[in-house]
Every structure is written in structure tokens, then in C-alpha cells.
Amino acid sequence: MTKHELEYQEHLLPLTREELVARLREALSPKRFAHVCRVEQTAIQLAEQNGVDVEKASIAGLCHDYAKQRPDQDFIDVIHAKQMDPDLLNYGNAIWHGVVGAEMIKDELGVGDEDILNAIRQHTVGSNYMTKLAQIVYMADYIEPGRDFPGVEAARQITAQDLGAGVAYQTQHTLEYLIHKGQPVYPQTLVTYNAWVPKYQKENH
Ligand SMILES: [Fe+2]
Ligand SMILES: [Fe+2]
């Protein structure tokens, strides 16, 4: 894959791409930093294929896990300070780093674009309505070249053909995994399942 190193032109945040990359390098372990860089590259590629703003894909891809390594208390403080849904307190980092992390990305990195922030909010749980950008970040996180799990090749192929079918594939497999492990399902994950999975079943069979 050719490396895409953009010069940001759209003033979607008060940082250059280089400065943003430096902030992520600071906030994340080397392993997770490498992951967000791969997600950025995959998101850019999917954006080009699907006629989506490449700069937004770059920013959302880089920032999506910005908050992932923050202590629980940081998230709890933001949930209270911003009077977010108290049900969030029943979950943990896996849900918080997207839904609550978007607030930190807005406040600390200066990303004000709601399209980007929503893509980050939805990157682990999805939504019944997801913009193309949100679908791209959701899928890039799942299929970036460092991912290696049974089914990832199928996910890559399906996503290359049809972004929405990729969303359905991931959602179905994530839910299967959570249920198999007896883990709690965040309600929005079920909303995403109902909105995406039966629709693509119908189209494919
Ligand atoms: Fe994440
Ligand atoms: Fe991620």
C-alpha cells in the first residue's frame, strides 16, 4: 500500500497532520500508535474508493483510539461533566474510549467536525444510521493490515465490494463473539445489528 501523507487543507482542527501524529504518538503505546496509523491508511483507501473526504478519513482514523489508554476516572469525570447518559457508567473502556473519547478529542485536539466525531463515537458500537465516513472508520479498524483473526480475509473482500455489507458482516460477527463469551452487549450494538444485518441477509439470499 502506498503511504498517504496528507497536508491538511480543510482546517478541520488547529493542527497539521504532523502535529496530530505527534500528539497520538505521545498518547499511545508504540503498538497502539502503529495500529492507528494503519487504520488511517486503510480509512484513506476506503475513502478514495467510496467518494468520501480523504482528510476527514485521515483525522478520524488517526484519532479513533486517542483515548483508549486513559484511566477509567478520566472517562467517568467527562460523563459527569458533560451530563452524558448515566447508563454509560455500567460499561467500561471498550465503550467509553469511542463514545466518551470523542469529547476528549474535541476538547484536547480541537476536532470540531461532528461528522468526524460521530464516526469516532460509533467506531466500536456502530449505529442504526452511519454516514459513509462512520462506516469507513468502523471497517478500517476491523480490517487494517495488522488484524489477523478467522474471517478477516472475508471481511476485507466484502468491504472492498460493498462498504455496507462489510458493516453488516462485522456487526454480526462481533455480536456472535460477545454472546459466545457471555459478555454484556451495549444496547446500541443491538440497534446496529437490527438496522444492518437482516437487511443484508435479505439482499444476499
Ligand atoms: Fe477503538
Ligand atoms: Fe482501533
Coordinates of N, CA and C and ligand atoms in Angstrom, one line a residue:
M1 N 0.8 -1.2 0.0 CA 0.0 0.0 0.0 C 0.9 1.3 0.0
T2 N 0.6 2.2 -0.9 CA 1.3 3.4 -0.9 C 0.9 4.3 0.4
K3 N 1.9 4.9 0.9 CA 1.7 5.7 2.1 C 1.0 7.0 1.7
H4 N 0.0 7.4 2.3 CA -0.6 8.7 2.1 C -0.3 9.6 3.2
E5 N 0.5 10.6 3.0 CA 0.8 11.6 4.0 C 0.3 12.9 3.5
L6 N -0.9 13.2 4.0 CA -1.6 14.4 3.5 C -1.1 15.6 4.2
E7 N -1.3 16.7 3.5 CA -1.2 18.1 4.1 C -2.6 18.5 4.3
Y8 N -3.0 18.7 5.5 CA -4.4 19.1 5.8 C -4.6 20.5 5.2
Q9 N -5.7 20.6 4.5 CA -6.1 21.9 3.9 C -7.4 22.5 4.4
E10 N -8.2 21.6 5.1 CA -9.6 22.0 5.3 C -9.8 22.6 6.7
H11 N -8.7 22.8 7.5 CA -8.9 23.4 8.8 C -9.9 22.7 9.7
L12 N -9.9 21.4 9.7 CA -10.8 20.7 10.5 C -10.4 20.6 11.9
L13 N -9.1 20.9 12.1 CA -8.6 21.0 13.5 C -7.4 22.0 13.5
P14 N -7.0 22.5 14.6 CA -5.9 23.5 14.6 C -4.5 23.0 14.6
L15 N -4.3 21.8 14.0 CA -3.0 21.1 14.0 C -2.7 20.7 12.5
T16 N -1.5 20.6 12.2 CA -1.1 20.0 10.9 C -1.2 18.5 11.1
R17 N -1.1 17.7 10.1 CA -1.1 16.3 10.2 C 0.0 15.8 11.0
E18 N 1.2 16.4 10.8 CA 2.4 16.1 11.5 C 2.2 16.3 13.0
E19 N 1.6 17.4 13.4 CA 1.4 17.7 14.8 C 0.4 16.7 15.4
L20 N -0.6 16.4 14.7 CA -1.6 15.4 15.1 C -1.0 14.1 15.4
V21 N -0.1 13.6 14.4 CA 0.6 12.4 14.6 C 1.4 12.4 15.8
A22 N 2.1 13.5 16.1 CA 2.9 13.6 17.3 C 2.1 13.5 18.6
R23 N 0.9 14.1 18.6 CA 0.0 14.0 19.8 C -0.4 12.6 20.0
L24 N -0.6 11.8 18.9 CA -1.0 10.4 19.1 C 0.1 9.6 19.6
R25 N 1.3 9.9 19.1 CA 2.5 9.1 19.5 C 2.7 9.3 21.0
E26 N 2.4 10.5 21.5 CA 2.5 10.8 22.9 C 1.5 10.0 23.7
A27 N 0.2 10.0 23.2 CA -0.9 9.5 24.0 C -1.0 7.9 24.0
L28 N -0.2 7.3 23.1 CA -0.4 5.8 22.9 C 0.9 5.0 23.0
S29 N 0.7 3.8 23.3 CA 1.9 2.9 23.3 C 2.3 2.7 21.9
P30 N 3.6 2.3 21.6 CA 4.1 2.1 20.3 C 3.2 1.2 19.4
K31 N 2.7 0.1 20.1 CA 1.8 -0.8 19.4 C 0.5 -0.2 18.9
R32 N -0.1 0.5 19.9 CA -1.4 1.1 19.5 C -1.2 2.3 18.5
F33 N -0.1 3.0 18.7 CA 0.2 4.1 17.7 C 0.3 3.5 16.3
A34 N 1.0 2.4 16.2 CA 1.1 1.7 14.9 C -0.2 1.3 14.3
H35 N -1.1 0.8 15.2 CA -2.5 0.5 14.8 C -3.2 1.7 14.3
V36 N -3.2 2.8 15.0 CA -4.0 4.0 14.5 C -3.4 4.5 13.1
C37 N -2.1 4.3 12.9 CA -1.5 4.7 11.6 C -2.0 3.8 10.5
R38 N -2.1 2.5 10.8 CA -2.7 1.5 9.8 C -4.2 1.8 9.6
V39 N -4.9 2.1 10.6 CA -6.3 2.4 10.4 C -6.4 3.7 9.6
E40 N -5.6 4.7 9.8 CA -5.6 5.9 8.9 C -5.4 5.5 7.5
Q41 N -4.4 4.7 7.2 CA -4.1 4.4 5.8 C -5.3 3.6 5.2
T42 N -5.8 2.6 5.9 CA -7.0 1.9 5.4 C -8.2 2.8 5.2
A43 N -8.4 3.7 6.1 CA -9.5 4.6 6.0 C -9.4 5.5 4.8
I44 N -8.2 6.0 4.5 CA -7.9 6.8 3.3 C -8.2 6.0 2.1
Q45 N -7.8 4.8 2.0 CA -8.0 3.9 0.9 C -9.5 3.7 0.6
L46 N -10.3 3.4 1.7 CA -11.7 3.2 1.6 C -12.4 4.5 1.2
A47 N -11.9 5.7 1.7 CA -12.5 7.0 1.4 C -12.3 7.2 -0.1
E48 N -11.2 6.9 -0.6 CA -10.9 7.1 -2.1 C -11.9 6.2 -2.9
Q49 N -12.1 5.0 -2.4 CA -12.9 4.1 -3.2 C -14.4 4.4 -3.1
N50 N -14.8 5.1 -2.0 CA -16.2 5.4 -1.8 C -16.6 6.9 -1.9
G51 N -15.7 7.7 -2.5 CA -16.0 9.1 -2.7 C -16.2 9.9 -1.4
V52 N -15.4 9.6 -0.4 CA -15.6 10.3 0.9 C -14.3 11.2 1.1
D53 N -14.5 12.3 1.8 CA -13.5 13.2 2.1 C -12.3 12.5 2.8
V54 N -11.1 12.6 2.1 CA -10.0 11.8 2.5 C -9.3 12.4 3.8
E55 N -9.4 13.7 3.9 CA -8.9 14.4 5.1 C -9.6 14.0 6.3
K56 N -11.0 13.9 6.2 CA -11.8 13.5 7.3 C -11.5 12.1 7.7
A57 N -11.3 11.2 6.7 CA -10.9 9.8 6.9 C -9.6 9.7 7.7
S58 N -8.6 10.6 7.3 CA -7.3 10.6 7.9 C -7.4 10.9 9.4
I59 N -8.1 12.0 9.6 CA -8.2 12.5 11.0 C -9.0 11.5 11.9
A60 N -10.1 11.0 11.4 CA -10.9 10.1 12.2 C -10.1 8.8 12.4
G61 N -9.4 8.3 11.4 CA -8.6 7.1 11.5 C -7.5 7.3 12.6
L62 N -6.8 8.4 12.5 CA -5.7 8.6 13.5 C -6.3 8.8 14.9
C63 N -7.4 9.5 15.0 CA -7.9 9.9 16.4 C -8.8 8.8 17.0
H64 N -9.2 7.8 16.3 CA -10.3 7.0 16.8 C -10.0 6.3 18.1
D65 N -8.7 6.0 18.4 CA -8.3 5.3 19.7 C -7.5 6.3 20.6
Y66 N -7.6 7.6 20.3 CA -6.8 8.6 21.1 C -7.0 8.4 22.6
A67 N -8.2 8.1 23.0 CA -8.5 8.0 24.5 C -8.3 6.6 25.1
K68 N -8.0 5.6 24.2 CA -8.0 4.2 24.6 C -7.2 3.9 25.9
Q69 N -6.1 4.6 26.1 CA -5.2 4.3 27.2 C -5.4 5.2 28.5
R70 N -6.5 6.0 28.5 CA -6.8 6.9 29.6 C -7.3 6.1 30.7
P71 N -7.0 6.5 32.0 CA -7.6 5.8 33.1 C -9.1 6.0 33.2
D72 N -9.8 5.0 33.8 CA -11.2 5.0 33.9 C -11.8 6.3 34.5
Q73 N -11.1 6.8 35.5 CA -11.6 8.0 36.1 C -11.7 9.2 35.2
D74 N -10.8 9.3 34.2 CA -10.9 10.4 33.2 C -12.3 10.3 32.5
F75 N -12.7 9.1 32.1 CA -13.9 8.9 31.4 C -15.1 9.3 32.3
I76 N -15.0 8.7 33.5 CA -16.1 9.0 34.5 C -16.3 10.5 34.7
D77 N -15.2 11.2 34.8 CA -15.3 12.7 35.0 C -16.0 13.3 33.9
V78 N -15.6 12.9 32.6 CA -16.3 13.5 31.4 C -17.7 13.2 31.4
I79 N -18.1 11.9 31.7 CA -19.5 11.5 31.7 C -20.3 12.4 32.6
H80 N -19.8 12.7 33.8 CA -20.5 13.6 34.8 C -20.4 15.1 34.3
A81 N -19.3 15.5 33.9 CA -19.1 17.0 33.5 C -20.0 17.3 32.3
K82 N -20.2 16.4 31.4 CA -20.9 16.7 30.2 C -22.4 16.1 30.3
Q83 N -22.7 15.6 31.5 CA -24.1 15.1 31.7 C -24.5 14.1 30.6
M84 N -23.6 13.2 30.3 CA -23.8 12.2 29.4 C -24.7 11.1 30.0
D85 N -25.3 10.2 29.2 CA -26.2 9.2 29.7 C -25.6 8.4 30.8
P86 N -26.2 8.4 32.0 CA -25.6 7.7 33.2 C -25.5 6.2 33.0
D87 N -26.2 5.6 32.1 CA -26.1 4.2 31.8 C -24.7 3.9 31.3
L88 N -24.0 4.9 30.7 CA -22.6 4.7 30.3 C -21.7 4.1 31.4
L89 N -22.1 4.5 32.7 CA -21.2 4.2 33.8 C -21.2 2.7 34.1
N90 N -22.2 2.0 33.5 CA -22.3 0.5 33.6 C -21.3 -0.2 32.7
Y91 N -20.7 0.5 31.8 CA -19.8 -0.1 30.8 C -18.4 0.2 31.2
G92 N -17.4 0.0 30.3 CA -16.0 0.3 30.6 C -15.3 0.8 29.4
N93 N -14.0 0.7 29.4 CA -13.1 1.3 28.4 C -13.5 1.0 27.0
A94 N -14.0 -0.3 26.8 CA -14.3 -0.7 25.4 C -15.3 0.2 24.8
I95 N -16.3 0.6 25.6 CA -17.4 1.5 25.1 C -16.9 3.0 25.2
W96 N -16.3 3.3 26.4 CA -16.0 4.7 26.7 C -15.0 5.3 25.7
H97 N -14.0 4.6 25.3 CA -13.0 5.2 24.5 C -13.5 5.8 23.2
G98 N -14.6 5.3 22.7 CA -15.2 5.9 21.5 C -16.2 6.9 21.9
V99 N -17.3 6.5 22.6 CA -18.4 7.4 22.9 C -18.0 8.6 23.7
V100 N -17.2 8.4 24.8 CA -16.7 9.5 25.6 C -15.4 10.1 25.1
G101 N -14.6 9.2 24.5 CA -13.3 9.7 23.9 C -13.5 10.8 22.9
A102 N -14.6 10.7 22.2 CA -14.9 11.8 21.2 C -14.9 13.2 21.8
E103 N -15.4 13.2 23.1 CA -15.4 14.5 23.8 C -14.0 15.0 24.1
M104 N -13.1 14.1 24.4 CA -11.7 14.4 24.7 C -11.0 14.9 23.4
I105 N -11.4 14.2 22.3 CA -10.8 14.6 21.0 C -11.2 16.0 20.6
K106 N -12.5 16.3 20.9 CA -13.0 17.6 20.6 C -12.3 18.7 21.5
D107 N -12.2 18.4 22.8 CA -11.6 19.4 23.7 C -10.1 19.5 23.7
E108 N -9.5 18.4 23.5 CA -8.0 18.4 23.7 C -7.3 18.5 22.3
L109 N -7.9 18.0 21.3 CA -7.2 18.1 20.0 C -7.9 19.2 19.1
G110 N -9.0 19.7 19.5 CA -9.7 20.7 18.8 C -10.4 20.3 17.5
V111 N -10.8 19.0 17.5 CA -11.6 18.5 16.3 C -13.0 18.9 16.6
G112 N -13.6 19.8 15.8 CA -14.9 20.3 16.0 C -15.9 19.6 15.0
D113 N -15.5 19.0 14.0 CA -16.3 18.5 12.9 C -17.2 17.3 13.4
E114 N -18.5 17.5 13.4 CA -19.4 16.5 14.0 C -19.4 15.2 13.2
D115 N -19.1 15.3 11.9 CA -19.1 14.1 11.1 C -17.9 13.2 11.6
I116 N -16.8 13.8 11.8 CA -15.6 13.1 12.3 C -15.9 12.5 13.7
L117 N -16.4 13.4 14.6 CA -16.7 13.0 16.0 C -17.7 11.8 16.0
N118 N -18.7 11.9 15.2 CA -19.7 10.8 15.2 C -19.1 9.5 14.7
A119 N -18.2 9.6 13.7 CA -17.5 8.4 13.2 C -16.7 7.7 14.4
I120 N -16.1 8.6 15.2 CA -15.3 8.1 16.3 C -16.2 7.5 17.4
R121 N -17.3 8.2 17.7 CA -18.3 7.7 18.7 C -18.8 6.4 18.3
Q122 N -19.0 6.1 17.0 CA -19.6 4.9 16.6 C -18.6 3.8 16.3
H123 N -17.3 4.0 16.5 CA -16.4 3.1 15.9 C -16.4 1.7 16.5
T124 N -16.8 1.6 17.8 CA -16.9 0.2 18.3 C -18.4 -0.3 18.4
V125 N -19.4 0.6 18.5 CA -20.7 0.2 18.7 C -21.6 0.3 17.4
G126 N -21.2 1.1 16.4 CA -22.0 1.3 15.3 C -23.2 2.2 15.6
S127 N -24.1 2.2 14.7 CA -25.4 3.0 14.9 C -26.4 2.5 13.8
N128 N -27.7 2.8 14.0 CA -28.6 2.5 13.0 C -28.4 3.3 11.7
Y129 N -28.0 4.6 11.9 CA -27.6 5.4 10.8 C -26.2 5.7 10.9
M130 N -25.4 5.3 9.9 CA -24.0 5.7 9.9 C -23.6 6.3 8.5
T131 N -23.0 7.5 8.6 CA -22.5 8.1 7.3 C -21.5 7.1 6.7
K132 N -21.2 7.4 5.4 CA -20.1 6.7 4.8 C -18.8 6.8 5.6
L133 N -18.5 8.0 6.1 CA -17.3 8.1 6.9 C -17.3 7.2 8.1
A134 N -18.4 7.2 8.8 CA -18.5 6.3 10.0 C -18.4 4.9 9.6
Q135 N -19.0 4.5 8.5 CA -18.8 3.1 8.0 C -17.3 2.8 7.8
I136 N -16.7 3.8 7.2 CA -15.2 3.6 6.8 C -14.4 3.4 8.1
V137 N -14.6 4.2 9.1 CA -13.8 4.1 10.3 C -14.1 2.8 11.0
Y138 N -15.3 2.4 11.1 CA -15.8 1.1 11.7 C -15.1 0.0 11.0
M139 N -15.0 0.0 9.7 CA -14.4 -1.1 8.9 C -12.9 -1.1 8.9
A140 N -12.3 0.1 8.8 CA -10.9 0.2 8.8 C -10.3 -0.3 10.1
D141 N -11.0 -0.1 11.2 CA -10.5 -0.6 12.5 C -10.5 -2.1 12.5
Y142 N -11.4 -2.7 11.8 CA -11.6 -4.1 11.8 C -10.7 -4.9 10.8
I143 N -10.4 -4.2 9.7 CA -9.7 -4.9 8.7 C -8.3 -4.4 8.4
E144 N -7.8 -3.4 9.2 CA -6.5 -2.9 8.9 C -5.5 -4.1 8.8
P145 N -4.4 -3.8 8.0 CA -3.5 -5.0 7.7 C -2.9 -5.7 8.9
G146 N -2.9 -5.1 10.0 CA -2.3 -5.8 11.2 C -3.3 -6.8 11.8
R147 N -4.6 -6.8 11.4 CA -5.6 -7.7 12.0 C -5.4 -9.1 11.5
D148 N -5.6 -10.0 12.4 CA -5.4 -11.4 12.0 C -6.4 -12.3 12.8
F149 N -7.5 -12.5 12.3 CA -8.5 -13.4 13.0 C -9.3 -14.2 12.0
P150 N -9.8 -15.3 12.4 CA -10.6 -16.1 11.4 C -11.7 -15.2 10.8
G151 N -11.7 -15.1 9.5 CA -12.8 -14.3 8.9 C -12.3 -12.9 8.4
V152 N -11.1 -12.5 8.8 CA -10.7 -11.2 8.4 C -10.5 -11.0 6.9
E153 N -10.1 -12.1 6.2 CA -9.9 -12.0 4.7 C -11.3 -11.8 4.1
A154 N -12.3 -12.6 4.6 CA -13.7 -12.4 4.0 C -14.1 -11.0 4.3
A155 N -13.9 -10.5 5.5 CA -14.3 -9.1 5.8 C -13.7 -8.1 4.9
R156 N -12.4 -8.3 4.5 CA -11.7 -7.4 3.6 C -12.3 -7.4 2.2
Q157 N -12.6 -8.7 1.8 CA -13.2 -8.8 0.4 C -14.6 -8.2 0.3
I158 N -15.4 -8.5 1.3 CA -16.8 -8.0 1.3 C -16.7 -6.5 1.4
T159 N -15.9 -5.9 2.2 CA -15.8 -4.4 2.3 C -15.3 -3.8 1.1
A160 N -14.4 -4.4 0.3 CA -13.9 -3.9 -0.9 C -15.0 -3.8 -1.9
Q161 N -16.0 -4.8 -1.9 CA -17.1 -4.8 -2.8 C -18.2 -3.9 -2.4
D162 N -18.5 -3.8 -1.1 CA -19.7 -3.1 -0.6 C -19.5 -2.8 0.8
L163 N -19.2 -1.5 1.1 CA -18.9 -1.0 2.4 C -20.0 -1.4 3.4
G164 N -21.3 -1.2 3.0 CA -22.4 -1.5 3.9 C -22.5 -3.0 4.3
A165 N -22.1 -3.9 3.3 CA -22.1 -5.3 3.6 C -21.0 -5.6 4.6
G166 N -19.9 -4.9 4.5 CA -18.8 -5.0 5.5 C -19.3 -4.7 6.9
V167 N -20.1 -3.6 7.0 CA -20.6 -3.2 8.3 C -21.5 -4.3 8.9
A168 N -22.3 -4.9 8.0 CA -23.2 -6.0 8.4 C -22.4 -7.2 8.9
Y169 N -21.4 -7.5 8.1 CA -20.5 -8.7 8.5 C -19.9 -8.5 9.8
Q170 N -19.2 -7.3 10.0 CA -18.6 -7.1 11.3 C -19.6 -7.1 12.5
T171 N -20.7 -6.5 12.3 CA -21.7 -6.4 13.4 C -22.2 -7.7 13.8
Q172 N -22.5 -8.6 12.8 CA -23.0 -9.9 13.1 C -21.9 -10.7 13.8
H173 N -20.6 -10.6 13.4 CA -19.6 -11.4 14.0 C -19.2 -10.9 15.4
T174 N -19.3 -9.6 15.6 CA -19.0 -9.1 16.9 C -20.0 -9.5 17.9
L175 N -21.3 -9.5 17.5 CA -22.4 -9.9 18.4 C -22.3 -11.4 18.7
E176 N -22.0 -12.1 17.7 CA -21.8 -13.6 17.9 C -20.7 -13.8 19.0
Y177 N -19.6 -13.1 18.9 CA -18.5 -13.2 19.8 C -18.9 -12.9 21.2
L178 N -19.6 -11.7 21.4 CA -19.9 -11.3 22.7 C -20.9 -12.3 23.3
I179 N -21.8 -12.8 22.6 CA -22.8 -13.7 23.1 C -22.1 -15.1 23.5
H180 N -21.2 -15.5 22.6 CA -20.5 -16.7 22.8 C -19.7 -16.6 24.1
K181 N -19.1 -15.4 24.4 CA -18.3 -15.2 25.6 C -19.1 -14.9 26.8
G182 N -20.4 -14.7 26.6 CA -21.3 -14.3 27.7 C -21.0 -12.9 28.2
Q183 N -20.6 -12.1 27.3 CA -20.3 -10.7 27.7 C -21.4 -9.7 27.5
P184 N -21.5 -8.6 28.3 CA -22.6 -7.7 28.1 C -22.6 -7.1 26.7
V185 N -23.8 -6.8 26.2 CA -23.9 -6.2 24.9 C -24.5 -4.8 25.1
Y186 N -23.7 -3.8 24.7 CA -24.1 -2.4 24.8 C -25.4 -2.2 23.9
P187 N -26.4 -1.6 24.4 CA -27.7 -1.6 23.7 C -27.5 -1.1 22.2
Q188 N -26.7 -0.1 22.0 CA -26.5 0.4 20.7 C -26.0 -0.6 19.7
T189 N -25.2 -1.6 20.2 CA -24.7 -2.6 19.3 C -25.9 -3.5 18.8
L190 N -26.9 -3.7 19.6 CA -28.1 -4.4 19.1 C -28.9 -3.5 18.1
V191 N -28.9 -2.2 18.4 CA -29.6 -1.3 17.4 C -28.9 -1.4 16.1
T192 N -27.6 -1.4 16.1 CA -26.8 -1.5 14.9 C -27.1 -2.9 14.2
Y193 N -27.1 -3.9 15.0 CA -27.4 -5.3 14.4 C -28.7 -5.2 13.7
N194 N -29.8 -4.7 14.4 CA -31.1 -4.8 13.8 C -31.2 -3.9 12.5
A195 N -30.4 -2.8 12.5 CA -30.5 -1.9 11.3 C -29.7 -2.5 10.1
W196 N -28.7 -3.2 10.4 CA -27.8 -3.6 9.3 C -27.8 -5.1 8.9
V197 N -27.9 -6.0 9.8 CA -27.7 -7.4 9.5 C -28.9 -8.0 8.7
P198 N -30.1 -7.9 9.2 CA -31.2 -8.5 8.4 C -31.3 -8.0 7.0
K199 N -31.1 -6.7 6.9 CA -31.2 -6.0 5.5 C -30.2 -6.7 4.5
Y200 N -29.0 -6.9 5.0 CA -28.0 -7.5 4.0 C -28.3 -9.0 3.9
Q201 N -28.8 -9.7 4.9 CA -29.2 -11.1 4.7 C -30.2 -11.2 3.5
K202 N -31.2 -10.3 3.6 CA -32.3 -10.3 2.6 C -31.7 -10.0 1.2
E203 N -30.7 -9.1 1.1 CA -30.2 -8.8 -0.2 C -29.3 -9.9 -0.8
N204 N -28.7 -10.7 0.1 CA -27.8 -11.7 -0.3 C -28.4 -13.1 -0.5
H205 N -29.6 -13.3 0.0 CA -30.1 -14.7 -0.1 C -31.5 -14.7 -0.9
Ligands
FE1 FE -11.2 1.5 19.4
FE2 FE -8.8 0.8 16.9

